Short mmCIF file of N, CA and C in Angstrom, two decimals:
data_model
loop_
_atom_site.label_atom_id
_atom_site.label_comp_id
_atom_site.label_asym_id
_atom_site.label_seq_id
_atom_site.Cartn_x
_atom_site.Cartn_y
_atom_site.Cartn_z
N UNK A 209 25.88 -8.55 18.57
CA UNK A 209 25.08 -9.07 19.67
C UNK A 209 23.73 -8.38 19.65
N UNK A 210 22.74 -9.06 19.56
CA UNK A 210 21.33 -8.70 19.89
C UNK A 210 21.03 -8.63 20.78
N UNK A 211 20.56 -7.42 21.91
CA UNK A 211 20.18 -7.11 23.21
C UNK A 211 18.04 -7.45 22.92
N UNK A 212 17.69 -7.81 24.31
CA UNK A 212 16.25 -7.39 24.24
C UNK A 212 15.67 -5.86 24.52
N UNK A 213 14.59 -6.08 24.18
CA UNK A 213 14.24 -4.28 24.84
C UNK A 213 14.44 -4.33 26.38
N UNK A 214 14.07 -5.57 27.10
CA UNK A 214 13.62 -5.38 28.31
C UNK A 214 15.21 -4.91 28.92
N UNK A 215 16.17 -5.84 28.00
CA UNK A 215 17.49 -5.40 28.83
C UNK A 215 17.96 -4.02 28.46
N UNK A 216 17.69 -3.48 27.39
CA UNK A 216 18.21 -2.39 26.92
C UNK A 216 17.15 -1.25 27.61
N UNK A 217 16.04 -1.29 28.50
CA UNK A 217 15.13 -0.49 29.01
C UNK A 217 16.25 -0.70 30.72
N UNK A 218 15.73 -1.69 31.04
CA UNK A 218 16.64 -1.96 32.22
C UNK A 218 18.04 -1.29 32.17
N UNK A 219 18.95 -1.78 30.97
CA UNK A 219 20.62 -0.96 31.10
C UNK A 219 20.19 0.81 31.21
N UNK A 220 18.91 1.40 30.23
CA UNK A 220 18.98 2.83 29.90
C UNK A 220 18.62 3.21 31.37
N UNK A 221 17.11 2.57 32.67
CA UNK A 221 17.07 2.93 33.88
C UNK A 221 17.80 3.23 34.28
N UNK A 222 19.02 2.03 34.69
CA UNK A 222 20.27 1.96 35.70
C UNK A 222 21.28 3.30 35.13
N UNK A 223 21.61 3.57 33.68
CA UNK A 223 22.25 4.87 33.39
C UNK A 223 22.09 5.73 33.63
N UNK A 224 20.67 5.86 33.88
CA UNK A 224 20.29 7.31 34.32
C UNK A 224 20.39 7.65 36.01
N UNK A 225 20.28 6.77 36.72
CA UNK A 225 20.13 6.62 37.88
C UNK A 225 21.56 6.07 38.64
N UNK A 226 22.77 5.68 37.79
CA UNK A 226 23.74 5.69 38.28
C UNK A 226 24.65 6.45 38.28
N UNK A 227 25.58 6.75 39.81
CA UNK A 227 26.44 7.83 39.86
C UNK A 227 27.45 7.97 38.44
N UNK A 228 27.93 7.07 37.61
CA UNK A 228 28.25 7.54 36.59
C UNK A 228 27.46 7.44 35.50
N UNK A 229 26.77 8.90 35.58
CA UNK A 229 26.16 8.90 34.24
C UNK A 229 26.41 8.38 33.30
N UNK A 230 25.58 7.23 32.44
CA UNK A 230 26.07 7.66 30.83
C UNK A 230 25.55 8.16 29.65
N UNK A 231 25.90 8.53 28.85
CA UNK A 231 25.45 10.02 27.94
C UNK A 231 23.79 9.56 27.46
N UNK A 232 22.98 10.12 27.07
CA UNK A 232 21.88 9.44 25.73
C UNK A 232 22.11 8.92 24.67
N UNK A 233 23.73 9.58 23.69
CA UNK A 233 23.54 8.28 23.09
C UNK A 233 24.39 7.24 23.17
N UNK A 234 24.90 6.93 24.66
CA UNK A 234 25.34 5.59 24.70
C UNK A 234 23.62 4.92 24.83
N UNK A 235 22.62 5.40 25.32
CA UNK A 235 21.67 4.64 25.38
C UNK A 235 20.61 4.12 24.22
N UNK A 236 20.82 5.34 23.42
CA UNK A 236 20.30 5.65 22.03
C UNK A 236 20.66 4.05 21.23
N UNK A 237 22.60 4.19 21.43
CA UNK A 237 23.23 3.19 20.44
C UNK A 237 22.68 1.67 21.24
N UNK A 238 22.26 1.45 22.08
CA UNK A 238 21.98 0.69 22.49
C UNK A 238 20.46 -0.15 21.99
N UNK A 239 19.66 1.02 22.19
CA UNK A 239 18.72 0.49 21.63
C UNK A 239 18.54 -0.25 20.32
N UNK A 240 19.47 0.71 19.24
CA UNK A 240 19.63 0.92 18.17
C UNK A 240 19.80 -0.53 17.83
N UNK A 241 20.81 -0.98 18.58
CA UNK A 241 21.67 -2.06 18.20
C UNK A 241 20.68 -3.26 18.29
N UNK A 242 19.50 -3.47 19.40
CA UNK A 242 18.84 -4.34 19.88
C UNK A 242 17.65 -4.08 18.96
N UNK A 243 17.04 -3.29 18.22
CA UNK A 243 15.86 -3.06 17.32
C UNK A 243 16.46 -2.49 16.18
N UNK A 244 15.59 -3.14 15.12
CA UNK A 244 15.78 -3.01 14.14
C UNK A 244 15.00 -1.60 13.63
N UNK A 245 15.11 -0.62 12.51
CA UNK A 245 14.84 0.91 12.13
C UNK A 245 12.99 0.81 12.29
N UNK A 246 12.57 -0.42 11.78
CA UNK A 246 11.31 -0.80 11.61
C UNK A 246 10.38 -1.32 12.87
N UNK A 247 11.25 -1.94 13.88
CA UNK A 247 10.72 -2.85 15.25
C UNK A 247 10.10 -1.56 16.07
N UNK A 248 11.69 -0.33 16.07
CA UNK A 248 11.71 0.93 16.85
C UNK A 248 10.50 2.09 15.95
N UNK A 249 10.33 2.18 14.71
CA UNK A 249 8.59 2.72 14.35
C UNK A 249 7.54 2.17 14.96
N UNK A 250 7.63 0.64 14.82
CA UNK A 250 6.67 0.06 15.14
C UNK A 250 6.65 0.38 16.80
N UNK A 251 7.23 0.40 17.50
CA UNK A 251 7.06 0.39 18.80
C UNK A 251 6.58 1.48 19.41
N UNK A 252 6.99 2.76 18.76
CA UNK A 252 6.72 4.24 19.16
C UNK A 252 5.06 4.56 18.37
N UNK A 253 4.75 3.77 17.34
CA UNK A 253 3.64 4.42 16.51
C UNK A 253 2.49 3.47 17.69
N UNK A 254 2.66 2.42 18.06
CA UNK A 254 1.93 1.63 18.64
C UNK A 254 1.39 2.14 20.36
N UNK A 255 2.49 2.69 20.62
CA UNK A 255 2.64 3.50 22.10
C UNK A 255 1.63 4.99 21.72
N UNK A 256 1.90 5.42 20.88
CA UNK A 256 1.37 6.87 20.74
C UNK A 256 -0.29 6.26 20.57
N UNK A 257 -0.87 5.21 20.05
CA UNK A 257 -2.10 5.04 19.96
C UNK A 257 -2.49 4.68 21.47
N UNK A 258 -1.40 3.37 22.16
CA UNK A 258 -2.24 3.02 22.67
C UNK A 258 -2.27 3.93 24.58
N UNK A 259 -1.66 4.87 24.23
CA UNK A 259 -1.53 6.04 25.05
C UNK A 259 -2.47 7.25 25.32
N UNK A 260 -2.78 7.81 23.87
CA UNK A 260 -3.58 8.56 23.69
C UNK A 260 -4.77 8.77 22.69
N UNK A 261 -4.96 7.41 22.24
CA UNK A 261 -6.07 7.76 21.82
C UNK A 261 -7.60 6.66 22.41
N UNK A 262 -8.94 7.32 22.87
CA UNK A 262 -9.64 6.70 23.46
C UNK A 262 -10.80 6.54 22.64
N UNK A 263 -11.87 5.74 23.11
CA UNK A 263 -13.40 5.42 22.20
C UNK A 263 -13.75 6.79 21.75
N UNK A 264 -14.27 6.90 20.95
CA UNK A 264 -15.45 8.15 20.61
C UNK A 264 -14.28 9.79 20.29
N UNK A 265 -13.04 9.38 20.32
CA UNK A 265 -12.59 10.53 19.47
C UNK A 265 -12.51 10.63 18.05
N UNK A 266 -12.06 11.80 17.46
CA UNK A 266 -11.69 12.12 15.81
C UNK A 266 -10.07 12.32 16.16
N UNK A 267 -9.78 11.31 15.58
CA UNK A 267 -8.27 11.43 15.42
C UNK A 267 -7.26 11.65 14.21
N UNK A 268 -6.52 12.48 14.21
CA UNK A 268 -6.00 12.72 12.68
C UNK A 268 -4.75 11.85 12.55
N UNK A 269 -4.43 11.01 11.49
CA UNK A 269 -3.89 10.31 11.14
C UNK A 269 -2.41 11.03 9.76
N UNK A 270 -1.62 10.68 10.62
CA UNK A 270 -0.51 11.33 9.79
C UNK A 270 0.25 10.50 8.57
N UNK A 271 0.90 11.10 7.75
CA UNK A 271 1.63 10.47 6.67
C UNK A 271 3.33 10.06 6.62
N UNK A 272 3.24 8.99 6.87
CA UNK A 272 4.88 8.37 6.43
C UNK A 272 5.36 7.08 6.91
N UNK A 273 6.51 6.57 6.89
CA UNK A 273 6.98 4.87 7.74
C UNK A 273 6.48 4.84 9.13
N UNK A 274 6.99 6.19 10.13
CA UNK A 274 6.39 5.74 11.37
C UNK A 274 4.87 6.02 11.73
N UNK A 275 4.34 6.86 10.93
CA UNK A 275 2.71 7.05 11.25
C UNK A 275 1.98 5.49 10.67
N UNK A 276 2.47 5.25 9.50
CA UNK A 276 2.24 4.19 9.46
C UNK A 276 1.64 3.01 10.35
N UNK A 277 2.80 2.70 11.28
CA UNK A 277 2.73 1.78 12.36
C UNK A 277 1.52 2.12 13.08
N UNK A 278 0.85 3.76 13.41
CA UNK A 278 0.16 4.15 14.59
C UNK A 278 -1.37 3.74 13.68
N UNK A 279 -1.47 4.39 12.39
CA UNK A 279 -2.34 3.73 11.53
C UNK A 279 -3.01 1.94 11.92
N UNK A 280 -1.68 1.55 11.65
CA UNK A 280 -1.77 -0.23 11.73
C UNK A 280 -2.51 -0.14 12.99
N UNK A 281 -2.06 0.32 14.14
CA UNK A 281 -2.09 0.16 15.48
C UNK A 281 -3.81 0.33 15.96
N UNK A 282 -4.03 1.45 14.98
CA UNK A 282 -5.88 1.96 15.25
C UNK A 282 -6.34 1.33 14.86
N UNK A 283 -5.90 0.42 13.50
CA UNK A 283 -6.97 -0.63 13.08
C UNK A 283 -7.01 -1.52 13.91
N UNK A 284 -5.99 -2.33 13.83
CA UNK A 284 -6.24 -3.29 15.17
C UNK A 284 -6.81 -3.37 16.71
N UNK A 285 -7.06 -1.50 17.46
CA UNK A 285 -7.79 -1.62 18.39
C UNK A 285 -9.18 -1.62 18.18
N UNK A 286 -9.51 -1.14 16.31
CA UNK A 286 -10.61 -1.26 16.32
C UNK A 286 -11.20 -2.36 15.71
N UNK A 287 -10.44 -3.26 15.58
CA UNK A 287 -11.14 -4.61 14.89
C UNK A 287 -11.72 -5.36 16.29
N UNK A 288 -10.32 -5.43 17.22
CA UNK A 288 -10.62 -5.93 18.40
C UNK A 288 -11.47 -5.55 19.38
N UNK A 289 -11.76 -4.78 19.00
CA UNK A 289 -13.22 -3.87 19.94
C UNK A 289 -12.56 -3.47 21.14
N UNK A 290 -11.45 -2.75 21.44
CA UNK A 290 -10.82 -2.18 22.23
C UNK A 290 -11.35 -0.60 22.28
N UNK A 291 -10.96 -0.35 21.01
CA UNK A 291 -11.40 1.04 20.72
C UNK A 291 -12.62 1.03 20.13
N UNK A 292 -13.78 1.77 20.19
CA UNK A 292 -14.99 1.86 19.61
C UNK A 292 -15.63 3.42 19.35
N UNK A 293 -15.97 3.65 18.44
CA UNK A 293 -16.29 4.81 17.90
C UNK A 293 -15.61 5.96 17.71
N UNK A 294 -14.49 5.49 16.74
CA UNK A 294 -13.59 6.53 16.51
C UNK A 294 -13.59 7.12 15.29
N UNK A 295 -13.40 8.29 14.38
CA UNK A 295 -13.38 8.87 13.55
C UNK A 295 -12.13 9.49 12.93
N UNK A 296 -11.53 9.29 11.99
CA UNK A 296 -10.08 9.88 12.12
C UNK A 296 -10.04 10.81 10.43
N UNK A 297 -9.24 11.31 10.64
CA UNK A 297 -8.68 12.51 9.24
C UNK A 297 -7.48 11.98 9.09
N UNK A 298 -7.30 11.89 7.69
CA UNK A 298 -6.17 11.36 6.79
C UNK A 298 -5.61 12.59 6.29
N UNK A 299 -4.31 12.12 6.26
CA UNK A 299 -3.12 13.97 5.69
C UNK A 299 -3.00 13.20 4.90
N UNK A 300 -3.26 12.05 4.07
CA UNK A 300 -3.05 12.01 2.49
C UNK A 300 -3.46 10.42 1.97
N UNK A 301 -3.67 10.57 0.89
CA UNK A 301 -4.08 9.23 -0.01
C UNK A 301 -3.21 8.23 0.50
N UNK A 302 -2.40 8.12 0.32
CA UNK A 302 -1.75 6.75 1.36
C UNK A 302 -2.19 6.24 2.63
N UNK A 303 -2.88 7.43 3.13
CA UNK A 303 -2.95 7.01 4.86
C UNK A 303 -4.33 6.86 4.40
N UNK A 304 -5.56 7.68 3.43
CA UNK A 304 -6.84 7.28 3.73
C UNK A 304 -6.64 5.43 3.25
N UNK A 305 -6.00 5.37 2.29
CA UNK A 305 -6.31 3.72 1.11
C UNK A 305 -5.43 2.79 2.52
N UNK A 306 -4.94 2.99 3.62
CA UNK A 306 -4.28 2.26 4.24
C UNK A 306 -5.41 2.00 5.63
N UNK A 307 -5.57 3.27 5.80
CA UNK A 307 -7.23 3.24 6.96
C UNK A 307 -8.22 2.73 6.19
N UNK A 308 -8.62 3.29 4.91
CA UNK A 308 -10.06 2.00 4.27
C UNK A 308 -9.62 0.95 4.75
N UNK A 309 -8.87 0.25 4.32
CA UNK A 309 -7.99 -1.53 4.21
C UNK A 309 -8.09 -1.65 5.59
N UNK A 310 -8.22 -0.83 6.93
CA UNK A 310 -8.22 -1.86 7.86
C UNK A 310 -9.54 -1.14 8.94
N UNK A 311 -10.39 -0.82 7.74
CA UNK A 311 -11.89 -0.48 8.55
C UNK A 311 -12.03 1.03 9.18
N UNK A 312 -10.52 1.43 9.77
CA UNK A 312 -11.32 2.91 9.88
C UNK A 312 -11.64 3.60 9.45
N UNK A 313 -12.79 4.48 9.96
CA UNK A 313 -13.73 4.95 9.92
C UNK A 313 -13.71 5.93 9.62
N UNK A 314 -13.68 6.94 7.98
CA UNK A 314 -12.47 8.22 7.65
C UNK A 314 -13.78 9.38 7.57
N UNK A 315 -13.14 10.48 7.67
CA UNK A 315 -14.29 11.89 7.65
C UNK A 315 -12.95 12.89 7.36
N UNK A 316 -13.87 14.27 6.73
CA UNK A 316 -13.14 15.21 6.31
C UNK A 316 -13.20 16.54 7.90
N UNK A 317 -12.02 17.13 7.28
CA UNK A 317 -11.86 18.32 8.40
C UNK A 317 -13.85 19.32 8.23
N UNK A 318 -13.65 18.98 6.69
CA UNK A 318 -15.35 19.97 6.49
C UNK A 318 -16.15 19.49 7.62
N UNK A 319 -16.16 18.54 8.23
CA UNK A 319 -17.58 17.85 9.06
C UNK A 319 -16.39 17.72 10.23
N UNK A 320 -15.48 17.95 10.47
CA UNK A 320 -15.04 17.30 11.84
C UNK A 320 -13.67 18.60 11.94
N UNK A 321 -14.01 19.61 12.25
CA UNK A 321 -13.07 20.46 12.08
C UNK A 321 -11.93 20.78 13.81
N UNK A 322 -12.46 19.74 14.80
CA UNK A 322 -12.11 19.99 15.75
C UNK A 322 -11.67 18.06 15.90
N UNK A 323 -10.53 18.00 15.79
CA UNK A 323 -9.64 16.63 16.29
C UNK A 323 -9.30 17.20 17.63
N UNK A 324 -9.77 15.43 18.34
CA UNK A 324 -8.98 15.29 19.74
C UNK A 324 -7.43 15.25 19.69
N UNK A 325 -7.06 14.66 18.61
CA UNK A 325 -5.44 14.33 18.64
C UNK A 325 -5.13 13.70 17.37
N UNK A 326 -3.97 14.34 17.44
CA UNK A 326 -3.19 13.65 15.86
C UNK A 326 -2.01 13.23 16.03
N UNK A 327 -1.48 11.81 15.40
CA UNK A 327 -0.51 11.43 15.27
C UNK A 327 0.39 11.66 14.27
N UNK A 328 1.77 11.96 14.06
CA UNK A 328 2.60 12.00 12.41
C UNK A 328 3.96 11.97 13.48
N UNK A 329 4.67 11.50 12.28
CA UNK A 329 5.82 11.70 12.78
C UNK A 329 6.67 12.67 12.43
N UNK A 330 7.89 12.79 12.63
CA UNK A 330 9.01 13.78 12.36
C UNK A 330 10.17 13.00 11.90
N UNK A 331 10.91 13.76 10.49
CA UNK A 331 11.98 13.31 10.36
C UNK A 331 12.92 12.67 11.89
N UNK A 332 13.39 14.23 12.34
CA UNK A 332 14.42 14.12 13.47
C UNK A 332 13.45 15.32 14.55
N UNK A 333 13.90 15.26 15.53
CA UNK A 333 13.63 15.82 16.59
C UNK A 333 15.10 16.27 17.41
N UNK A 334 15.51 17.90 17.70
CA UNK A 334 16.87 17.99 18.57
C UNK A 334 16.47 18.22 20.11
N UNK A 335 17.42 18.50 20.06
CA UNK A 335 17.45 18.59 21.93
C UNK A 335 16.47 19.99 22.03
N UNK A 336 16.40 21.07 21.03
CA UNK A 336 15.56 21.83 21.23
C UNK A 336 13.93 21.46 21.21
N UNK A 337 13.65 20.35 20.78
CA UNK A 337 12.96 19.67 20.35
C UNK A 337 11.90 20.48 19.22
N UNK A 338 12.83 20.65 18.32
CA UNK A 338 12.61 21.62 17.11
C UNK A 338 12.14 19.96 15.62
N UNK A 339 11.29 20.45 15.20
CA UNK A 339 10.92 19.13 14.55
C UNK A 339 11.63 19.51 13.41
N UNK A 340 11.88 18.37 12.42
CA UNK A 340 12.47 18.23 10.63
C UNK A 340 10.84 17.35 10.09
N UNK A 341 10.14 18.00 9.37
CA UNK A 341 9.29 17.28 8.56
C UNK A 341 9.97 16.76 7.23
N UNK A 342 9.48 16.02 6.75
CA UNK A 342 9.68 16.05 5.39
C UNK A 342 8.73 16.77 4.59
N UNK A 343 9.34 16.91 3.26
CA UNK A 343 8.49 18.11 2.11
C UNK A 343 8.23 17.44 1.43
N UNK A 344 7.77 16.37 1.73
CA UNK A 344 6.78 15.81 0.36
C UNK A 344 5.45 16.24 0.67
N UNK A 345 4.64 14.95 -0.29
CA UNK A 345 3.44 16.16 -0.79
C UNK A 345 2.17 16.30 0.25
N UNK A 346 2.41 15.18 1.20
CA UNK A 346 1.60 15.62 2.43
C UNK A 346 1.59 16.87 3.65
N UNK A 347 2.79 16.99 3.30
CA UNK A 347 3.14 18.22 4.46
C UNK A 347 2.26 19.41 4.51
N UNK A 348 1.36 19.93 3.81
CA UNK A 348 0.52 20.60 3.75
C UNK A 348 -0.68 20.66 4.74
N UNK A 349 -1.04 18.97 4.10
CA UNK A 349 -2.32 18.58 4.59
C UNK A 349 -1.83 17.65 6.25
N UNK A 350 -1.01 18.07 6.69
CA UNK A 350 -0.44 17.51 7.81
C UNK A 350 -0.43 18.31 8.79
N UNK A 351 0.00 19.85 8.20
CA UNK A 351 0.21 20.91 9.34
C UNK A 351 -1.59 21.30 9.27
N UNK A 352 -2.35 21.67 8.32
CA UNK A 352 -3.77 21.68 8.75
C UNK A 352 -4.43 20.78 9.79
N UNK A 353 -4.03 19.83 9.25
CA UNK A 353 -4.86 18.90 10.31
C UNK A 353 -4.40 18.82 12.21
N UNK A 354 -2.59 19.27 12.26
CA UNK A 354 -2.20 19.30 13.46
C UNK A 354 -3.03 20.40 14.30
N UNK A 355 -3.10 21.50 13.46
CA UNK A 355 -3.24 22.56 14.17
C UNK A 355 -4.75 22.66 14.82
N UNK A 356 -5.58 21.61 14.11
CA UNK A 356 -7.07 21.12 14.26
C UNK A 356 -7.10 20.70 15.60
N UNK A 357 -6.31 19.98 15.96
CA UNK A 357 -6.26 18.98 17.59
C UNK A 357 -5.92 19.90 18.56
N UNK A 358 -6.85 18.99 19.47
CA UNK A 358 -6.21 18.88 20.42
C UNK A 358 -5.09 19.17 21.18
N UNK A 359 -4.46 18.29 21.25
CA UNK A 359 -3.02 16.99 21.05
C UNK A 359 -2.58 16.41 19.88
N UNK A 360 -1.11 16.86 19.59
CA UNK A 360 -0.38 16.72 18.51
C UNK A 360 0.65 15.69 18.85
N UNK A 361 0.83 14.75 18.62
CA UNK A 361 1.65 13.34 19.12
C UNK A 361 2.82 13.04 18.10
N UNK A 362 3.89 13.82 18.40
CA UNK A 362 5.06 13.55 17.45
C UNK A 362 5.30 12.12 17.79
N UNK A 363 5.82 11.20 16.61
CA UNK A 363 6.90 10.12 17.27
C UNK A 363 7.60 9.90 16.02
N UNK A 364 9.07 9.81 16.21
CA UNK A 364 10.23 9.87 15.19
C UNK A 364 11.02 9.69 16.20
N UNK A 365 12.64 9.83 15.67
CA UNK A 365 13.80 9.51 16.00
C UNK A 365 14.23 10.99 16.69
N UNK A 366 14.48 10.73 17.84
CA UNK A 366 15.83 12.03 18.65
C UNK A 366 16.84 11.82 17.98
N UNK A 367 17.45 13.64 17.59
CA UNK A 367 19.01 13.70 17.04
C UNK A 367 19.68 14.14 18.01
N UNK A 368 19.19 14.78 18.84
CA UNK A 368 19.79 15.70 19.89
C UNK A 368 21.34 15.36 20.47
N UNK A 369 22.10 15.96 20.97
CA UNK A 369 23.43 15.14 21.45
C UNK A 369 23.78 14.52 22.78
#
């Protein structure tokens, strides 16, 4: 059975707010079940842009499937002239050749050494909310650039129990 978000947002409200609790991941599996691994990137990378990032910042742009989405997400506020005059830092050749392709507007940490905010994601996230990166070959140029911002905007998957 395919649930919508709206019902699976609505069932997770009422769980939390009803005298019998039910756990996170009965709500987790819920979602799960109603979005697909790709719908649920797309939805969190799209939220983290259109949340926190505004006209006229330097935003650092992170590497992997769900930064991805937040990538997609900046181009499109800036094609649409939503967002205007933004500047962003790439943690790696994938993310700059993916920002050329949809117009933003790329600069190095040398000239922009102070980001408003950066997006990347995290493998997993626990209840400690202790992050899992992955070790590929961006992870380097990922933790430089976090530590540059601002605001550091995890979005990945909760493991927590």
């Amino acid at each position: 059975m395919r649930l919508s978000l709206a019902s699976c947002l609505v069932a997770s409200a009422a769980a939390f707010s009803s005298p019998a609790f039910v756990p996170r991941t009965a709500v987790r599996t819920a979602l799960s079940m109603a979005l697909s691994q790709d719908e649920l990137k797309q939805m969190v990378g799209y939220k983290a842009v259109d949340d926190y990032v505004e006209s006229g910042m330097v935003v650092g742009l992170g590497t992997g499937s769900t930064a991805y989405f937040a990538v997609e997400r900046l181009g499109e506020k800036l094609k649409s002239g939503e967002l205007k005059d933004i500047l962003a830092v790439p943690t790696s050749i994938r993310t700059k050749e993916q920002a050329e392709e949809l117009g933003i507007p790329l600069v190095t940490l040398d000239t922009h050494s102070k980001l408003d905010v950066a997006i990347d994601g995290a493998d997993d996230v626990d209840d400690d909310l202790c992050l899992t990166k992955g070790g590929g070959g961006a992870l380097f140029r990922e933790k430089i650039v976090e530590v540059c911002a601002e605001k550091f905007i995890v979005i990945g998957k909760f493991v927590g129990s």
